[in-house]
PDB file of C-alpha atoms in Angstrom:
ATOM      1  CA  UNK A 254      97.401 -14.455   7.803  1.00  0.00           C
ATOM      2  CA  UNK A 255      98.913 -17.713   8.431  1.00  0.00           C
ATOM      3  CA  UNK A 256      98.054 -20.051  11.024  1.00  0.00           C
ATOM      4  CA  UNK A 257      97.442 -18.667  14.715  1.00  0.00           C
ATOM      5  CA  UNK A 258      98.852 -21.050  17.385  1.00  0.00           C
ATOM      6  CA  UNK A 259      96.432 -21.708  20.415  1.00  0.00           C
ATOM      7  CA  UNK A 260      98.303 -20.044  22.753  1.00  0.00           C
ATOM      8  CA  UNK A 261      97.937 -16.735  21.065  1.00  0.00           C
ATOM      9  CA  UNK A 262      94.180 -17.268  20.575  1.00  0.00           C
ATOM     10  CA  UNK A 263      92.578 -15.626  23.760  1.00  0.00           C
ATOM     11  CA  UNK A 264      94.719 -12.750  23.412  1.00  0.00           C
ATOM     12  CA  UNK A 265      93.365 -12.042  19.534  1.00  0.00           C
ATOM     13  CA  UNK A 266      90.370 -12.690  20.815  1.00  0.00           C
ATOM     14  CA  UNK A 267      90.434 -10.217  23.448  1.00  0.00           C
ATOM     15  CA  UNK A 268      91.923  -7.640  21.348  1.00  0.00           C
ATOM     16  CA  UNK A 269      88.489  -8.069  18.867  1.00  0.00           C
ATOM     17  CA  UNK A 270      86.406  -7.818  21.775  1.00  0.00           C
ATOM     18  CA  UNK A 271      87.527  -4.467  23.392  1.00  0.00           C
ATOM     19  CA  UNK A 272      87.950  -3.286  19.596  1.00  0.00           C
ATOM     20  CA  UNK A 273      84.252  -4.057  18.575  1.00  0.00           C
ATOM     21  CA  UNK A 274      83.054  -2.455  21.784  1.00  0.00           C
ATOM     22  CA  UNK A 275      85.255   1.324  21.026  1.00  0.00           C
ATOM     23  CA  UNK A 276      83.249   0.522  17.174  1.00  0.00           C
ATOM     24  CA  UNK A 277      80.522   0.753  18.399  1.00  0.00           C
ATOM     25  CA  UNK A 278      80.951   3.784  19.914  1.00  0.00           C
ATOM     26  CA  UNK A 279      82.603   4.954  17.250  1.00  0.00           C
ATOM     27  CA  UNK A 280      78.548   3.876  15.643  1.00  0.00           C
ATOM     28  CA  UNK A 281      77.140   5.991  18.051  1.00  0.00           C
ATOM     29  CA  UNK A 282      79.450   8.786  17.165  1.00  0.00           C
ATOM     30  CA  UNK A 283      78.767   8.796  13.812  1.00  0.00           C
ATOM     31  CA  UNK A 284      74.745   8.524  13.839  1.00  0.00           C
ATOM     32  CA  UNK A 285      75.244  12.041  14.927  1.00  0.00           C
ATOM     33  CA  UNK A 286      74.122  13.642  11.435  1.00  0.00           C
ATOM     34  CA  UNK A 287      72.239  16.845  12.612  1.00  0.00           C
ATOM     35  CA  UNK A 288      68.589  17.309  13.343  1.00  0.00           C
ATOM     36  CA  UNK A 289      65.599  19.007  11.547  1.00  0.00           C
ATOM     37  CA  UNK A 290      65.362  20.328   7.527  1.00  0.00           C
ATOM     38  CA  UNK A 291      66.677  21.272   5.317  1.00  0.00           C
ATOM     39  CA  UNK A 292      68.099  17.512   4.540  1.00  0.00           C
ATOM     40  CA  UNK A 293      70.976  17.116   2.051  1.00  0.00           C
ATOM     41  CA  UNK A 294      72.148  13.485   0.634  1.00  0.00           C
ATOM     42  CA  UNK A 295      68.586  11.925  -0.246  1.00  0.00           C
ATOM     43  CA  UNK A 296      67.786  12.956   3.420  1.00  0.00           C
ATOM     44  CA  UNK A 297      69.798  11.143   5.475  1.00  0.00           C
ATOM     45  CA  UNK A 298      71.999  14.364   6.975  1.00  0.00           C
ATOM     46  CA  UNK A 299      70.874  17.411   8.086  1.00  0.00           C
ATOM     47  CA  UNK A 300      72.257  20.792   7.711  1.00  0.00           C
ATOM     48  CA  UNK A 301      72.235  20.953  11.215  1.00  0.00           C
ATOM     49  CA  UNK A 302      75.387  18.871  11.473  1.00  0.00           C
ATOM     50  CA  UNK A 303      77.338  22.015  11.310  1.00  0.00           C
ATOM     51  CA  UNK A 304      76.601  22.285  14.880  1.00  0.00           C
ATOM     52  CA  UNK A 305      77.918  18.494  15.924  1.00  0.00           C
ATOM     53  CA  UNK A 306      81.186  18.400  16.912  1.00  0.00           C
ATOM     54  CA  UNK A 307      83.789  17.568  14.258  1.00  0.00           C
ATOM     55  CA  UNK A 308      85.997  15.524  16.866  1.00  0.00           C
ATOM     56  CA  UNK A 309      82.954  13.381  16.862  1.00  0.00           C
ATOM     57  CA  UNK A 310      84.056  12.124  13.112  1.00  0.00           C
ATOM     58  CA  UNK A 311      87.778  12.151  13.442  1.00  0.00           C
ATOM     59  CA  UNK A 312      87.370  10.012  16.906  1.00  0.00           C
ATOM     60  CA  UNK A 313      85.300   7.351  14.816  1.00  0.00           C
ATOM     61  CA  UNK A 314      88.362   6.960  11.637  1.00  0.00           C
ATOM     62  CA  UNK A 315      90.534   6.713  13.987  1.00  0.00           C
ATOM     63  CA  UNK A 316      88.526   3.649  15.718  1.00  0.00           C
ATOM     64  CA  UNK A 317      87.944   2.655  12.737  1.00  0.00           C
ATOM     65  CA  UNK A 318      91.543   1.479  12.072  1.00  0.00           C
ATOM     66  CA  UNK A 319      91.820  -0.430  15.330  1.00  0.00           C
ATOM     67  CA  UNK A 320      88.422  -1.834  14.724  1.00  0.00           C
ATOM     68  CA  UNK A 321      89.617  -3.341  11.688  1.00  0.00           C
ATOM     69  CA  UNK A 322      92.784  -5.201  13.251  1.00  0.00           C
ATOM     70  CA  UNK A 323      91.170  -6.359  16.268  1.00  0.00           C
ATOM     71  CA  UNK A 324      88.392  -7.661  14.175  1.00  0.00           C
ATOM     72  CA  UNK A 325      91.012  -8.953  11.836  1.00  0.00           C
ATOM     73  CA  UNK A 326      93.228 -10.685  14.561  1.00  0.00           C
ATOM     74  CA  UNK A 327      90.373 -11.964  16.430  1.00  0.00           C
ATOM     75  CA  UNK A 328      88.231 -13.796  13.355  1.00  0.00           C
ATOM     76  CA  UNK A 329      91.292 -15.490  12.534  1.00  0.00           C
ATOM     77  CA  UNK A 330      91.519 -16.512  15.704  1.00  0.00           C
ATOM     78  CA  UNK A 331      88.273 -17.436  15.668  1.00  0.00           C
ATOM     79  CA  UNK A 332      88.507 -19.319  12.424  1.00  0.00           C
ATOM     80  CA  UNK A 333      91.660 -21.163  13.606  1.00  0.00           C
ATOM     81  CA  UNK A 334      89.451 -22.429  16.627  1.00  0.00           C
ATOM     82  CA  UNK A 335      86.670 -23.909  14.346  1.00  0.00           C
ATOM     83  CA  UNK A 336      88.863 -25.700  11.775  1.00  0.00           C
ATOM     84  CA  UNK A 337      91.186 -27.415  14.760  1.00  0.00           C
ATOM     85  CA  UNK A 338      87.640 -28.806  16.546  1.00  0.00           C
ATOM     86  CA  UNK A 339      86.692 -30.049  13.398  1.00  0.00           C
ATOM     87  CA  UNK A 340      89.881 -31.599  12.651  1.00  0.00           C
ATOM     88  CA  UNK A 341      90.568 -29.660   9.836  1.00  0.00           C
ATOM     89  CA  UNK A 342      87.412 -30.241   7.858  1.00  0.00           C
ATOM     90  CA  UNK A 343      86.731 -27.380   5.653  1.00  0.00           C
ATOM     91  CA  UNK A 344      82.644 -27.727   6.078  1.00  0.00           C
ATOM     92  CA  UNK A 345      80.073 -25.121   4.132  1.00  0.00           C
ATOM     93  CA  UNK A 346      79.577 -23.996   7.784  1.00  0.00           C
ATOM     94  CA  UNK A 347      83.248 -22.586   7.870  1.00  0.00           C
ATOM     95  CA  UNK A 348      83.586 -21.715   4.212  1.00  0.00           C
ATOM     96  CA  UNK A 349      81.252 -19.104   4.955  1.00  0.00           C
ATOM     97  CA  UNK A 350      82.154 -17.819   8.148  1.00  0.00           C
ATOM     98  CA  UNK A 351      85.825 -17.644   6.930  1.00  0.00           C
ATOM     99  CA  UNK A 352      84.331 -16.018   4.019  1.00  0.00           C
ATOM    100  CA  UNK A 353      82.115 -13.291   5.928  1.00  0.00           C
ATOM    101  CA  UNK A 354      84.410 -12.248   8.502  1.00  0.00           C
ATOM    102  CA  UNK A 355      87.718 -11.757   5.562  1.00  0.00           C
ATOM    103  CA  UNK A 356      85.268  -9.295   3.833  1.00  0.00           C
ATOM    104  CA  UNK A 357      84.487  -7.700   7.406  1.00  0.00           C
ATOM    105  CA  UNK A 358      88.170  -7.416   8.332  1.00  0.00           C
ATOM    106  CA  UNK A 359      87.904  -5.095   5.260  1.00  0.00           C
ATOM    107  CA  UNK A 360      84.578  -3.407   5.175  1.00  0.00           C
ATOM    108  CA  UNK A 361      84.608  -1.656   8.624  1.00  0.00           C
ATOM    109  CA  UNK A 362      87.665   0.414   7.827  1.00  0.00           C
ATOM    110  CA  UNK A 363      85.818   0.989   4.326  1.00  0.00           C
ATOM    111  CA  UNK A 364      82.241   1.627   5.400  1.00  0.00           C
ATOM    112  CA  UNK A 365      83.889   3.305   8.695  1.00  0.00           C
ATOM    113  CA  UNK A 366      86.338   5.833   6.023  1.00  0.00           C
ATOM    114  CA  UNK A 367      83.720   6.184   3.082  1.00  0.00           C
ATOM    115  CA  UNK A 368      80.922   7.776   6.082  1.00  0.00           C
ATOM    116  CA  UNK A 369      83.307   9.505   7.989  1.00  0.00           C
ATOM    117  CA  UNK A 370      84.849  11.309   5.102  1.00  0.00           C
ATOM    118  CA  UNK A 371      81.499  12.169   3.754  1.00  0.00           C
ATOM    119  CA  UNK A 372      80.277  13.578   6.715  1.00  0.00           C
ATOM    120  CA  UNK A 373      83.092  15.857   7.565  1.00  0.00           C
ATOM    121  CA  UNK A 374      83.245  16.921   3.764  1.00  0.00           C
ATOM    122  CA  UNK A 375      80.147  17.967   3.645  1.00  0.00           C
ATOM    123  CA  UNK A 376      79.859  19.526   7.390  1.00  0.00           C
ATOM    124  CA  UNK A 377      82.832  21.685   6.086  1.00  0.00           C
ATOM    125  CA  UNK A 378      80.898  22.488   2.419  1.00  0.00           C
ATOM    126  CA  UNK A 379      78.326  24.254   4.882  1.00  0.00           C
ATOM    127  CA  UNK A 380      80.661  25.809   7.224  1.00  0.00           C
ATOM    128  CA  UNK A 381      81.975  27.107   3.751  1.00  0.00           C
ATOM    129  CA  UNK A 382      78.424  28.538   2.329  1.00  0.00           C
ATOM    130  CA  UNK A 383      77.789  25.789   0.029  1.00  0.00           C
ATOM    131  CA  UNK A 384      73.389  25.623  -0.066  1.00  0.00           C
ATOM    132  CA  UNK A 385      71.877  22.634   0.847  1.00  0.00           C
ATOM    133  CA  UNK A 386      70.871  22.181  -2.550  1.00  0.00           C
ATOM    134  CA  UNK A 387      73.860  22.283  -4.051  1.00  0.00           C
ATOM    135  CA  UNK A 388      75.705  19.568  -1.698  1.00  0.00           C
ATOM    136  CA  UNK A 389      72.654  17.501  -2.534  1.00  0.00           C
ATOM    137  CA  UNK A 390      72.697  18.075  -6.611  1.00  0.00           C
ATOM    138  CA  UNK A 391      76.403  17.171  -6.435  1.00  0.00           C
ATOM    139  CA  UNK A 392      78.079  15.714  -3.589  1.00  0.00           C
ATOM    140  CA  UNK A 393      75.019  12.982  -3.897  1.00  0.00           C
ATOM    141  CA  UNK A 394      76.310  12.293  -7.326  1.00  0.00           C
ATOM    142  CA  UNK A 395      80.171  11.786  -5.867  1.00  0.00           C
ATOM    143  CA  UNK A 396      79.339   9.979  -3.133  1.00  0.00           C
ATOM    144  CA  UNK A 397      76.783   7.566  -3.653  1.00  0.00           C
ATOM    145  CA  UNK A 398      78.847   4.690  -5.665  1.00  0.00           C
ATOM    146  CA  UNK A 399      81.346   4.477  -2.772  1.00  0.00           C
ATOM    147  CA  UNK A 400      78.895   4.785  -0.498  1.00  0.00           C
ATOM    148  CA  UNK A 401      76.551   2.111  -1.799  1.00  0.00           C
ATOM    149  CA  UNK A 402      79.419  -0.390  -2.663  1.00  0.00           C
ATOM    150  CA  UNK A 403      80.313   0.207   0.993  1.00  0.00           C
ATOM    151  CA  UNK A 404      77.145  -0.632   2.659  1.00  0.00           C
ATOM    152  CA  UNK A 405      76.548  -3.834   0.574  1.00  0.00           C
ATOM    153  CA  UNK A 406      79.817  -5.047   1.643  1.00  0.00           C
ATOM    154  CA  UNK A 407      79.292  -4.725   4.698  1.00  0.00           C
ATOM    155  CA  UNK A 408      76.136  -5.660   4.960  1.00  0.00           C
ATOM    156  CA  UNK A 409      76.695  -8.720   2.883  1.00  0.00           C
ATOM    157  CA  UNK A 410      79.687  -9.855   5.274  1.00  0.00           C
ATOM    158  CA  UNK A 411      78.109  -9.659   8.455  1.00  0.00           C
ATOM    159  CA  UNK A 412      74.429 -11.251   7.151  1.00  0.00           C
ATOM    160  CA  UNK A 413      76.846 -14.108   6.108  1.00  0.00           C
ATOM    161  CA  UNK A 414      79.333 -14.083   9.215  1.00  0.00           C
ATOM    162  CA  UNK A 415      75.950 -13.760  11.626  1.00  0.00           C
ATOM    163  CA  UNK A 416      74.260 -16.075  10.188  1.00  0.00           C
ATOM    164  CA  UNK A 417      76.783 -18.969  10.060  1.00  0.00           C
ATOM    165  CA  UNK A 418      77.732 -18.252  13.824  1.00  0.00           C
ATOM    166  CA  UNK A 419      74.117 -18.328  14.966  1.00  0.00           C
ATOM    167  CA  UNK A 420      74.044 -21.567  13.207  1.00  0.00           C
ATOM    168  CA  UNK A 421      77.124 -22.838  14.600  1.00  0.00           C
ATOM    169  CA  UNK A 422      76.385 -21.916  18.743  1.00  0.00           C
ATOM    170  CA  UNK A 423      73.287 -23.574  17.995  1.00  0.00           C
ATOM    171  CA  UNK A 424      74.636 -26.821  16.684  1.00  0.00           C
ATOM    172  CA  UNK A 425      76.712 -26.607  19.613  1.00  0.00           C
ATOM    173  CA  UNK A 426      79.924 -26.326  16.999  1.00  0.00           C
ATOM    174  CA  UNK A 427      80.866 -23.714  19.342  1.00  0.00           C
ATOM    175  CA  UNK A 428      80.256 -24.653  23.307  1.00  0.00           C
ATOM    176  CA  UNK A 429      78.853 -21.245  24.534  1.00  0.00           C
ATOM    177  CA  UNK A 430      75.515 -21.178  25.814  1.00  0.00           C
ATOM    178  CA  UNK A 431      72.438 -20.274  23.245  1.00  0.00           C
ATOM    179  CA  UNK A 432      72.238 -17.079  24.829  1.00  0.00           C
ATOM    180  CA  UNK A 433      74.916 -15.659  22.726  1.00  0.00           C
ATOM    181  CA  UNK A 434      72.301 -16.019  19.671  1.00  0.00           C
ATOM    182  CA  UNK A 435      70.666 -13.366  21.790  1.00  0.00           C
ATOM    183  CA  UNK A 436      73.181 -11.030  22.091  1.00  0.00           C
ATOM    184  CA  UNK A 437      75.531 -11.983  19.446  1.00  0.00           C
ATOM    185  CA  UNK A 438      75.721 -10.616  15.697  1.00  0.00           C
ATOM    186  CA  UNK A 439      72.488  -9.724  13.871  1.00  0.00           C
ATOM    187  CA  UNK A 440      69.925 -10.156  16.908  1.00  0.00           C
ATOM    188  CA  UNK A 441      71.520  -7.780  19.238  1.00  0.00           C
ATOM    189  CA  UNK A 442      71.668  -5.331  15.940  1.00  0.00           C
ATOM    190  CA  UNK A 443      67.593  -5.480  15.995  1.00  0.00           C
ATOM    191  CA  UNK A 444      66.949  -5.452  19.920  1.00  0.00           C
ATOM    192  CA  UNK A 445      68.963  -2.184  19.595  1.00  0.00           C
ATOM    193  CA  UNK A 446      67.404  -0.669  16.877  1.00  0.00           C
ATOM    194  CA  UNK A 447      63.826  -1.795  18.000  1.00  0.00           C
ATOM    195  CA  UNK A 448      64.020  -0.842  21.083  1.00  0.00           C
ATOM    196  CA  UNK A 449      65.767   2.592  20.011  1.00  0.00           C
ATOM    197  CA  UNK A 450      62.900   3.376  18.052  1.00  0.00           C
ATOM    198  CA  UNK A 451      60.202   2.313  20.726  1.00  0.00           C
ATOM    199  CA  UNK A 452      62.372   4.641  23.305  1.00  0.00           C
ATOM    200  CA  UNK A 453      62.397   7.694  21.219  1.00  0.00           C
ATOM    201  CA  UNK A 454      58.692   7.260  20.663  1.00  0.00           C
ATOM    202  CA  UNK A 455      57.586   7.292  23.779  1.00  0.00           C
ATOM    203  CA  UNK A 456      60.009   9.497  25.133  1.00  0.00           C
ATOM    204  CA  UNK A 457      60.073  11.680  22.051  1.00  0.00           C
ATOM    205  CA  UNK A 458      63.706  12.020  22.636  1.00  0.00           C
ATOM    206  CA  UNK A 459      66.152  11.316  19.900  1.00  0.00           C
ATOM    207  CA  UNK A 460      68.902  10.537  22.469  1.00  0.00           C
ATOM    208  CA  UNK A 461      68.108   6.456  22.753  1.00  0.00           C
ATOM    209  CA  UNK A 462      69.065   6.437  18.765  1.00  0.00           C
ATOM    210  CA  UNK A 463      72.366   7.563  19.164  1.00  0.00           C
ATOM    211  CA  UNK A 464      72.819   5.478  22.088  1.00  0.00           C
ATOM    212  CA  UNK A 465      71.744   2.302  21.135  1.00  0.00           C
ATOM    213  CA  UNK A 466      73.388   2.944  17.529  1.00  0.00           C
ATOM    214  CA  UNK A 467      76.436   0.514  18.358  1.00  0.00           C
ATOM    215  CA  UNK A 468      74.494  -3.004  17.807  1.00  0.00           C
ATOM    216  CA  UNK A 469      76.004  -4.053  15.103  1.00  0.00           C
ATOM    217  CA  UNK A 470      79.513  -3.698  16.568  1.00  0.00           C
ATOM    218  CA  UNK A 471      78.390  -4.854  20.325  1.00  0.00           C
ATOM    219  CA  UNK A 472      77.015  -8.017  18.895  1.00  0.00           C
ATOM    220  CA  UNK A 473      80.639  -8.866  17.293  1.00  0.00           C
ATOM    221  CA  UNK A 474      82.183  -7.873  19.973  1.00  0.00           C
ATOM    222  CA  UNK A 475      80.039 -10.782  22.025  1.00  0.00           C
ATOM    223  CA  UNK A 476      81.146 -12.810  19.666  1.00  0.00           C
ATOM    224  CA  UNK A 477      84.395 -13.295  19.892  1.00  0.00           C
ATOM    225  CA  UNK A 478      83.757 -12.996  23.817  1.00  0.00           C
ATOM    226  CA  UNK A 479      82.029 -16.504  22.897  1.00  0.00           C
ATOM    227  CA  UNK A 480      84.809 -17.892  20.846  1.00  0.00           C
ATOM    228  CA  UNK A 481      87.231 -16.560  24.439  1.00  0.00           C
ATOM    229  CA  UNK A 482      85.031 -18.855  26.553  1.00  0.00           C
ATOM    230  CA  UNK A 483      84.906 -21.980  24.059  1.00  0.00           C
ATOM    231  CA  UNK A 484      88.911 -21.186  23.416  1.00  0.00           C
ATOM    232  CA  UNK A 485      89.025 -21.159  27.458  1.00  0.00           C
ATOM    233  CA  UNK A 486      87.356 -24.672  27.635  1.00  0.00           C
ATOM    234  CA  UNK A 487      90.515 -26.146  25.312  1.00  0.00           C
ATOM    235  CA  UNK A 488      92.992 -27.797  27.400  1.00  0.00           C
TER     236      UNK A 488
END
């Protein structure tokens, strides 16, 4: 994508912001993989998913797509931002965060299309009469490559994206307040997840799992809402 002008900026930016937030929805959606036994794929989905709505998959490929360009649009916004401030000095700092976010702009539609995919497949296979031995003897064997290149990539590219912005808001590279460490890539990802599983242990409710599954996407989102405010402070 070539260069993005800085009158255009806020308006990227925006676009990631409200995309990130519908992801992680679309996160919550799709950490809806059945309850109870008997497991299929190593245990991660249940042959209960039969009973979860298949609109529930569809909605998240669909947000999957606009995830991708608003996350797209707004880290090149966002990248734009940090090499102008810095005078167009190509620092480690940037390398990576360039670096990170291009694989993102790629991996959510992949991780978001490899999961989807598998879990409607394999909701129909049951709906079909396929055991759930079978689907776990050979759909495991058909799936798992994609499935594990997937995650790493994703994984990978927002561990490296996180990272550098944590490091760069608290440089003060970026002039947001710290408190977007807090609830900005990565952290917000564990609050979530911690305090998911401390909910549905107490409560014994699965519920707060499903709820708080969109972390990950909510703490990009507030990401680029931090790059909107420093963009804001340009005159």
């Amino acid at each position: 994508m070539g260069y993005i002008q800085k009158s255009k900026r806020k308006a990227y930016l925006l676009i990631g912001f409200f995309a990130m937030l519908l992801c992680g929805i679309s996160d919550c959606l799709l950490s809806y993989m059945g309850d109870g036994e008997p497991h299929v794929l190593a245990g991660i989905i249940s042959a209960d998913i039969v009973n979860v709505p298949l609109w529930y998959y569809q909605a998240s490929f669909v947000i999957g797509i606009i995830a991708c360009v608003g996350y797209l649009l707004a880290s090149r916004a966002a990248c734009f931002y940090i090499l102008d401030r810095q005078n167009g000095d190509r620092t480690g700092l940037y390398k990576a965060f360039s670096f990170g976010t291009t694989m993102m702009s790629v991996g959510i539609f992949g991780i978001h299309s490899i999961c989807c995919m598998a879990l409607m497949n394999v909701r129909a296979a049951l709906l079909a009469g396929a055991s759930a031995d079978s689907i776990a003897t050979y759909f495991t064997q058909s799936a798992l490559v994609p499935f594990t290149v997937g995650t790493i990539w994703q994984t990978t590219a927002d561990i490296i994206s996180g990272v550098a912005f944590i490091v760069m808001v608290a440089k003060g590279k970026i002039p947001v307040p710290k408190f977007f460490i807090v609830i900005g890539p990565l952290v917000l990802y564990v609050i979530c997840k911690v305090a998911a599983a401390v909910l549905t242990g107490v409560t014994g409710n699965s519920i707060f799992s499903h709820v708080l599954g969109g972390g990950e996407s909510w703490g990009i989102a507030m990401m680029f809402l931090a790059f909107y405010f420093a963009v804001r402070k340009e005159k």
